XYZ file of C-alpha atoms in Angstrom:
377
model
C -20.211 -32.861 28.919
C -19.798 -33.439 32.964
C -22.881 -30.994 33.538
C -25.450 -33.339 31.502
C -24.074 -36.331 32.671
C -24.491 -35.048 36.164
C -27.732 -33.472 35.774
C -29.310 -36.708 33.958
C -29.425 -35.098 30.239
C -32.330 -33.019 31.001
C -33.829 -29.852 31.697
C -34.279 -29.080 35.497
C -36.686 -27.111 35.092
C -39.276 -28.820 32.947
C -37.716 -32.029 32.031
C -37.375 -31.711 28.906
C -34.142 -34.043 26.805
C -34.086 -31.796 23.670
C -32.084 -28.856 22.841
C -30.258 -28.791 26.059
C -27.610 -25.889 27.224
C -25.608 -25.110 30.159
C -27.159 -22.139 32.387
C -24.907 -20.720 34.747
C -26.585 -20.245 38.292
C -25.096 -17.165 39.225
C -24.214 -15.213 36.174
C -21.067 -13.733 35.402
C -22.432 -10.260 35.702
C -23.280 -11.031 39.149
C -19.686 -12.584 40.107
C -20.463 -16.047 38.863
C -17.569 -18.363 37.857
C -17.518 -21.122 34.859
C -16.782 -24.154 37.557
C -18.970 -26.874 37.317
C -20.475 -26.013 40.653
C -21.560 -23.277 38.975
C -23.009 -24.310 35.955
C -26.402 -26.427 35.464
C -28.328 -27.977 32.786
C -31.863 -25.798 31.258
C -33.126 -26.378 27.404
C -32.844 -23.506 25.767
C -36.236 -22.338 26.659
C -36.374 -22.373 29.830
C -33.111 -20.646 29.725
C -34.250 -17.344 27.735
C -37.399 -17.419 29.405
C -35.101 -16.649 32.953
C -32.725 -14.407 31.011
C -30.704 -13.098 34.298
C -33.429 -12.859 36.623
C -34.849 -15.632 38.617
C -36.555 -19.394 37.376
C -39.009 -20.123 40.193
C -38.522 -24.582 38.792
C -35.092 -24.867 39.954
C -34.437 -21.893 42.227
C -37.112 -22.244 44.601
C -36.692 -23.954 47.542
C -38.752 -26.594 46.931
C -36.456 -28.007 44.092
C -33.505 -28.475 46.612
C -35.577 -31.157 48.145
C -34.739 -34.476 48.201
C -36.600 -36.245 44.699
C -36.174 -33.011 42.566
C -33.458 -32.365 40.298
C -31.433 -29.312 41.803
C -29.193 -29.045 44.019
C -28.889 -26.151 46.755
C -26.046 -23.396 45.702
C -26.069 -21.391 49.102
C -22.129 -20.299 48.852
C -20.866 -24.243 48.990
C -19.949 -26.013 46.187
C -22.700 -27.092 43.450
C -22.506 -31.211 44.527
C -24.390 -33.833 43.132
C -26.518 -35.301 46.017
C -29.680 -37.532 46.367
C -31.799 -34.714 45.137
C -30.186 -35.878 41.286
C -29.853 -39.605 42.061
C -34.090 -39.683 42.826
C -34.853 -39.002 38.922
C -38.416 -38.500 37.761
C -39.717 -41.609 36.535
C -42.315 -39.218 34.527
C -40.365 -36.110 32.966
C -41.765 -32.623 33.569
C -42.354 -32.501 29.928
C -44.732 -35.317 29.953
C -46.739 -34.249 32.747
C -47.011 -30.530 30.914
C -48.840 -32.395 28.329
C -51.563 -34.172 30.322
C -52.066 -30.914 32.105
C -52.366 -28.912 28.979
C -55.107 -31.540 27.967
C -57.099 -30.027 31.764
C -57.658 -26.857 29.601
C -60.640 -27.989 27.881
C -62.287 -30.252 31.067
C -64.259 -28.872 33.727
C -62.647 -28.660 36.788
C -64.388 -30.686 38.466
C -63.349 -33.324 35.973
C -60.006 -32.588 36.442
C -59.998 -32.869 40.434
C -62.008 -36.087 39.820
C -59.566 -37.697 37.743
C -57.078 -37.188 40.681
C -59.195 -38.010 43.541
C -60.940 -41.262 41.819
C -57.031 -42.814 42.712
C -56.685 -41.225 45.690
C -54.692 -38.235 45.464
C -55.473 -35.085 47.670
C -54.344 -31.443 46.620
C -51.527 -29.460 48.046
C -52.870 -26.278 49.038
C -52.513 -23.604 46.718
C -50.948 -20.858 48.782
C -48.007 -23.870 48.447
C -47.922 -24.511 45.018
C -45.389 -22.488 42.893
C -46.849 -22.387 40.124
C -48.544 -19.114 38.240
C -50.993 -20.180 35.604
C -54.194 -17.653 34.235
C -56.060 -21.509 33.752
C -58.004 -21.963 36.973
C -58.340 -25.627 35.433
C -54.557 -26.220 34.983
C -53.586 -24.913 38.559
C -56.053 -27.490 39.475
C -54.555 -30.339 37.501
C -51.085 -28.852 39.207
C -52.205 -28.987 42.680
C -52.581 -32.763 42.022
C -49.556 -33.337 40.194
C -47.403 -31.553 42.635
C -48.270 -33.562 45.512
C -47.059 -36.808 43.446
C -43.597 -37.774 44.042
C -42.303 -39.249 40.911
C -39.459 -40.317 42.037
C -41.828 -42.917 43.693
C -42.956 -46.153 41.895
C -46.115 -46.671 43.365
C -47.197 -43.269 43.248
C -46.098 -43.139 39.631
C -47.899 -45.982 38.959
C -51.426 -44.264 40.938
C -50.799 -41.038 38.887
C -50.541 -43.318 35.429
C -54.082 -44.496 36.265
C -55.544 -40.475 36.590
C -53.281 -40.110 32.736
C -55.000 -43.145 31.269
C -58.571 -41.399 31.949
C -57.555 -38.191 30.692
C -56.702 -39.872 27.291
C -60.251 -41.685 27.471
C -61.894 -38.647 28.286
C -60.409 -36.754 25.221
C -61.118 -39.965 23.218
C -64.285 -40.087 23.913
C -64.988 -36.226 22.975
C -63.580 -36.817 19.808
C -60.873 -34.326 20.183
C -58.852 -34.367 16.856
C -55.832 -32.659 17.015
C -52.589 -34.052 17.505
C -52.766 -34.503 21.051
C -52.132 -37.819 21.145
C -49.030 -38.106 19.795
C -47.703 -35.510 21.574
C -48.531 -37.347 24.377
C -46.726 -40.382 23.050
C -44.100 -39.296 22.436
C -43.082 -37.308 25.514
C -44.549 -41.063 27.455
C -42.110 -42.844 24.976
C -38.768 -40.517 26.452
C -39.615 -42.004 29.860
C -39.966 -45.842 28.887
C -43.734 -45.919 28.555
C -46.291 -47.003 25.675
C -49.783 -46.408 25.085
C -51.984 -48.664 23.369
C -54.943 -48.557 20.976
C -57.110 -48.389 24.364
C -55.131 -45.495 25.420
C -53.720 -47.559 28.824
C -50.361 -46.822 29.519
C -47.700 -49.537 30.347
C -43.651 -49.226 30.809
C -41.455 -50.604 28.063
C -39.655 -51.331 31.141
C -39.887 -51.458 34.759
C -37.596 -48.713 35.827
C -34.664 -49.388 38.711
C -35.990 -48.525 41.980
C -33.342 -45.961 43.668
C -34.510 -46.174 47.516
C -31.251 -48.419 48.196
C -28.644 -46.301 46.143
C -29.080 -43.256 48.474
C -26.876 -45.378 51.199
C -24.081 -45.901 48.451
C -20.970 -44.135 48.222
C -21.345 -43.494 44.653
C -24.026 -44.663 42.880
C -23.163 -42.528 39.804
C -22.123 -44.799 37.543
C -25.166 -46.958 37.644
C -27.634 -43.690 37.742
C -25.239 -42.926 34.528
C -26.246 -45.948 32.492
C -29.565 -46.190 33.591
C -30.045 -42.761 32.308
C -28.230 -43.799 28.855
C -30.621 -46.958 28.233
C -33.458 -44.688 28.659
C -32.422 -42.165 26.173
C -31.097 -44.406 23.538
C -33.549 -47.553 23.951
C -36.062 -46.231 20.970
C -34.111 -44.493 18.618
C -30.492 -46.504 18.789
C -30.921 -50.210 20.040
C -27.339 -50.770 19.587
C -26.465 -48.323 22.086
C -29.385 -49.348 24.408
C -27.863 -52.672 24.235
C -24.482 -51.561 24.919
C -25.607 -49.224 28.049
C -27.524 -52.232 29.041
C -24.182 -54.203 29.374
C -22.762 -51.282 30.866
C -25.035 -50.989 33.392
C -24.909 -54.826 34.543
C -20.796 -53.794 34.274
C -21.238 -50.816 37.012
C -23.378 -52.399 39.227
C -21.176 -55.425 39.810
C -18.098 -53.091 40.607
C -20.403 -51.083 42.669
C -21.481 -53.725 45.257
C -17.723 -54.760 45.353
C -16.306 -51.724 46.103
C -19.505 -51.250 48.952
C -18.277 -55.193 50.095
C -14.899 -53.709 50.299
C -13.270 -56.062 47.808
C -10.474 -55.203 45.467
C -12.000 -54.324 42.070
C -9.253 -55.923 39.126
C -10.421 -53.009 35.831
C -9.358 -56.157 33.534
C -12.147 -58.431 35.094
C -14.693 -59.418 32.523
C -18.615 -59.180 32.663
C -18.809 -62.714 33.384
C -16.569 -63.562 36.344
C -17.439 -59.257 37.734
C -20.917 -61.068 37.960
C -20.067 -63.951 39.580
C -17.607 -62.337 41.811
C -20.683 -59.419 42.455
C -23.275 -62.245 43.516
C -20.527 -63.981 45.857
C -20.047 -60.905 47.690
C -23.731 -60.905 48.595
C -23.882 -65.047 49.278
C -26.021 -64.971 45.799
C -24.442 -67.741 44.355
C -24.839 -72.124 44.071
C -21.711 -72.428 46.339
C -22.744 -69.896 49.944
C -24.496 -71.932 52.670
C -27.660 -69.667 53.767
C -30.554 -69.774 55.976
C -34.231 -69.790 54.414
C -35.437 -70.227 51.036
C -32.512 -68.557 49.928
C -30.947 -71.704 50.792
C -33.111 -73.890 48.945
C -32.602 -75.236 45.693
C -35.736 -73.337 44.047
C -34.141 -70.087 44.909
C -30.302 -71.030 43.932
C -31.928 -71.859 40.413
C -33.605 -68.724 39.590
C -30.176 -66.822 40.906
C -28.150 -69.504 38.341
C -30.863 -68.041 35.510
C -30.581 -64.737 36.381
C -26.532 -64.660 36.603
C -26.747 -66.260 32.656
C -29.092 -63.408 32.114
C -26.487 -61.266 32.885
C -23.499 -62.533 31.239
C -25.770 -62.878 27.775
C -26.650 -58.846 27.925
C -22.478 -58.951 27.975
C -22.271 -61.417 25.130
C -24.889 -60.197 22.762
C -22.907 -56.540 23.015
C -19.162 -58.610 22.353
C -21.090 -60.113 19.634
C -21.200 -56.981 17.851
C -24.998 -56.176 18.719
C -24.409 -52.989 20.912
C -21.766 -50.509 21.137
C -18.594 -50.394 22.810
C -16.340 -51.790 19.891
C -15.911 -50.607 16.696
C -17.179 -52.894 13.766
C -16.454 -53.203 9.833
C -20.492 -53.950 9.460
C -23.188 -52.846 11.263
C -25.479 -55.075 12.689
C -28.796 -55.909 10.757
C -32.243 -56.314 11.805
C -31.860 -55.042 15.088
C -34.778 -53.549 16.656
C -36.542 -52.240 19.567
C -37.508 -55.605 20.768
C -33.772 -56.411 21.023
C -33.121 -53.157 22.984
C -35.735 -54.055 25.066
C -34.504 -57.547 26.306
C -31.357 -56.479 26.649
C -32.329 -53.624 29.105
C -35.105 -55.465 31.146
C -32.410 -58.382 31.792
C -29.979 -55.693 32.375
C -32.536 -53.926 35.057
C -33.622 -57.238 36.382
C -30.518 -58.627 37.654
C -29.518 -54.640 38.811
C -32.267 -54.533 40.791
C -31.776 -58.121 42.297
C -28.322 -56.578 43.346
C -29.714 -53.578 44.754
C -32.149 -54.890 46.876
C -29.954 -57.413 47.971
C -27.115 -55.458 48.987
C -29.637 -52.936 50.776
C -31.864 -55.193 52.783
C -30.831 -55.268 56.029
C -31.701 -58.832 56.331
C -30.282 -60.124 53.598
C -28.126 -63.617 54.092
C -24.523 -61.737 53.142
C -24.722 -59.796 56.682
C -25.634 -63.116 58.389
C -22.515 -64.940 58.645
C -23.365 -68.473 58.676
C -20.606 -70.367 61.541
C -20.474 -74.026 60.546
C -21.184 -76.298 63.107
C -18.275 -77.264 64.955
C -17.672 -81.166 65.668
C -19.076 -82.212 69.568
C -15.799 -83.945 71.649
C -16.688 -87.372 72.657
C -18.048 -87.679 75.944
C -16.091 -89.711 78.673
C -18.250 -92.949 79.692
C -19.528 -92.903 82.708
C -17.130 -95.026 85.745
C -19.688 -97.557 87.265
């Protein structure tokens, strides 16, 4: 449906993927319509827990900034803006779990966990958030001064997780904690291992550059599909994957303003894709993207691409229907498939949004010197 596709496929208010429904923001009782601007995506309970009064995670104010998920309803139309292009790169859901695990910690543990990787509260007259747990509104005042949307922060507030799990470890809690948190870390492209550190299954696309697009949707779309599908289906990972190096290619053509043929495959989109940003053997640049080093890893990284196409067209991912399915596909599959997918996305990203990259420097070939007249004696 539009609405989950638009929203990401997840709860706005607490992240959540599972058991999803459509919440209408004003309700019908109150004049609300069934448009799409009026419509919104809450699991189910989240959605019987507002009933027809008011949900404090998606209808305060602070949720129509940019980096959360909602977008402001103030008698305009609902539109998808930046707000839903900045997802969390660690779903509500996940970060509910570590701060249920604050329950039975001090608080002074708690606030130490946070400030040991420098993180400073938000004051709690500012935090909207309602809790009896003196020790989980501590935990929050940590968490919400995090933006998620943020890589390095994410990757700061990963560090304050990993000691949580050591410190629960190391009680000899028992219950099933643990996979709980897991599992939820799993949704969002992270592991943990036996030592309870926490890596990503994958780097995720960093979306500072897609906020000066026209319409990043399409790659926000696939991004969110890989993420979704990349542990349970690999097929579909794999064909997202493909998809995804498929939308991002059309996207920096139609931001180059050249004329986008729909019949164009993967292959020459890609080459046509790193042209337009002076990414390939043949453009004449300045600097070590000029040099021979650098033209070698961007030759690698174009065959990348084009293999995430051909392992799909070889029947490996989804897209095209097949008398057999594919055997002894697994995770590890998915999970090359979607890195190379990511890797050469970002690389096309960055490139198209740094403001010094070589495709906004046009190079003027030097122009053949007239022969001087010899000097009369």
């Amino acid at each position: 449906m539009a609405v989950f596709k638009r929203d990401g496929y997840r709860c706005l208010a607490c992240g959540s993927d599972e058991d999803l429904s459509i919440d209408h923001i004003h309700h019908q009782s109150a004049g609300g319509g069934h448009g799409i601007e009026n419509l919104r995506t809450l699991c189910r309970s989240c959605n019987s827990r507002r009933g027809t009064g008011y949900l404090p995670e998606v209808d305060e104010e602070a949720w129509q900034e940019p980096g959360n998920s909602a977008s402001k309803v103030s008698g305009e139309s609902y539109r998808l803006n930046m707000s839903s292009y900045r997802r969390d790169l660690v779903s509500r859901a996940a970060r509910n779990e570590f701060r249920s695990l604050a329950t039975d910690m001090t608080v002074r543990l708690v606030a130490e966990a946070w400030q040991n990787h420098n993180f400073a509260p938000v004051p709690e007259d500012e935090l909207n958030y309602d809790d009896s747990s003196v020790r989980r509104t501590t935990f929050e005042t940590y968490a919400a001064a995090v933006d998620w949307t943020d890589y390095a922060q994410v990757s700061r507030a990963l560090l304050v997780f990993e000691d949580l799990i050591r410190y629960y470890r190391q009680s000899g809690w028992e219950s099933n904690w643990l996979e709980e948190v897991t599992v939820k870390l799993e949704r969002d492209g992270l592991s943990v291992d036996e030592r309870g550190r926490i890596s990503w299954l994958r780097r995720p696309v960093t979306t500072g550059h897609l906020e000066k697009l026209t319409d990043p949707s399409g790659i926000l779309a696939e991004l969110e599909r890989v993420s979704r599908t990349i542990a349970d289906d690999p097929a579909a990972a794999i064909g997202s994957a493909k998809q995804l190096i498929e939308a991002t290619a059309k996207t920096v053509l139609r931001e180059r303003g050249i004329t986008i043929d729909e019949n164009t495959k993967v292959p020459a989109l890609v080459k046509q894709a790193q042209k337009a940003l002076h990414l390939d053997a043949s453009s004449v640049t300045p600097g070590p993207d000029g040099t021979d080093a650098v033209k070698k890893i961007l030759g690698g990284v174009a065959s990348i691409a084009v293999g995430v196409a051909e392992l799909r067209n070889r029947g490996y991912g989804t897209g095209h229907g097949q008398a057999t399915a594919p055997t002894n596909l697994g995770i590890r599959h998915a999970q090359l498939a979607a890195n190379a997918a990511i890797t050469w996305c970002q690389l096309m990203l960055d490139t198209l949004g740094d403001p010094a990259a070589p495709w906004r420097k046009a190079v003027v070939p030097a122009q053949p010197q007239a022969p001087t007249a010899a000097a009369t004696p």
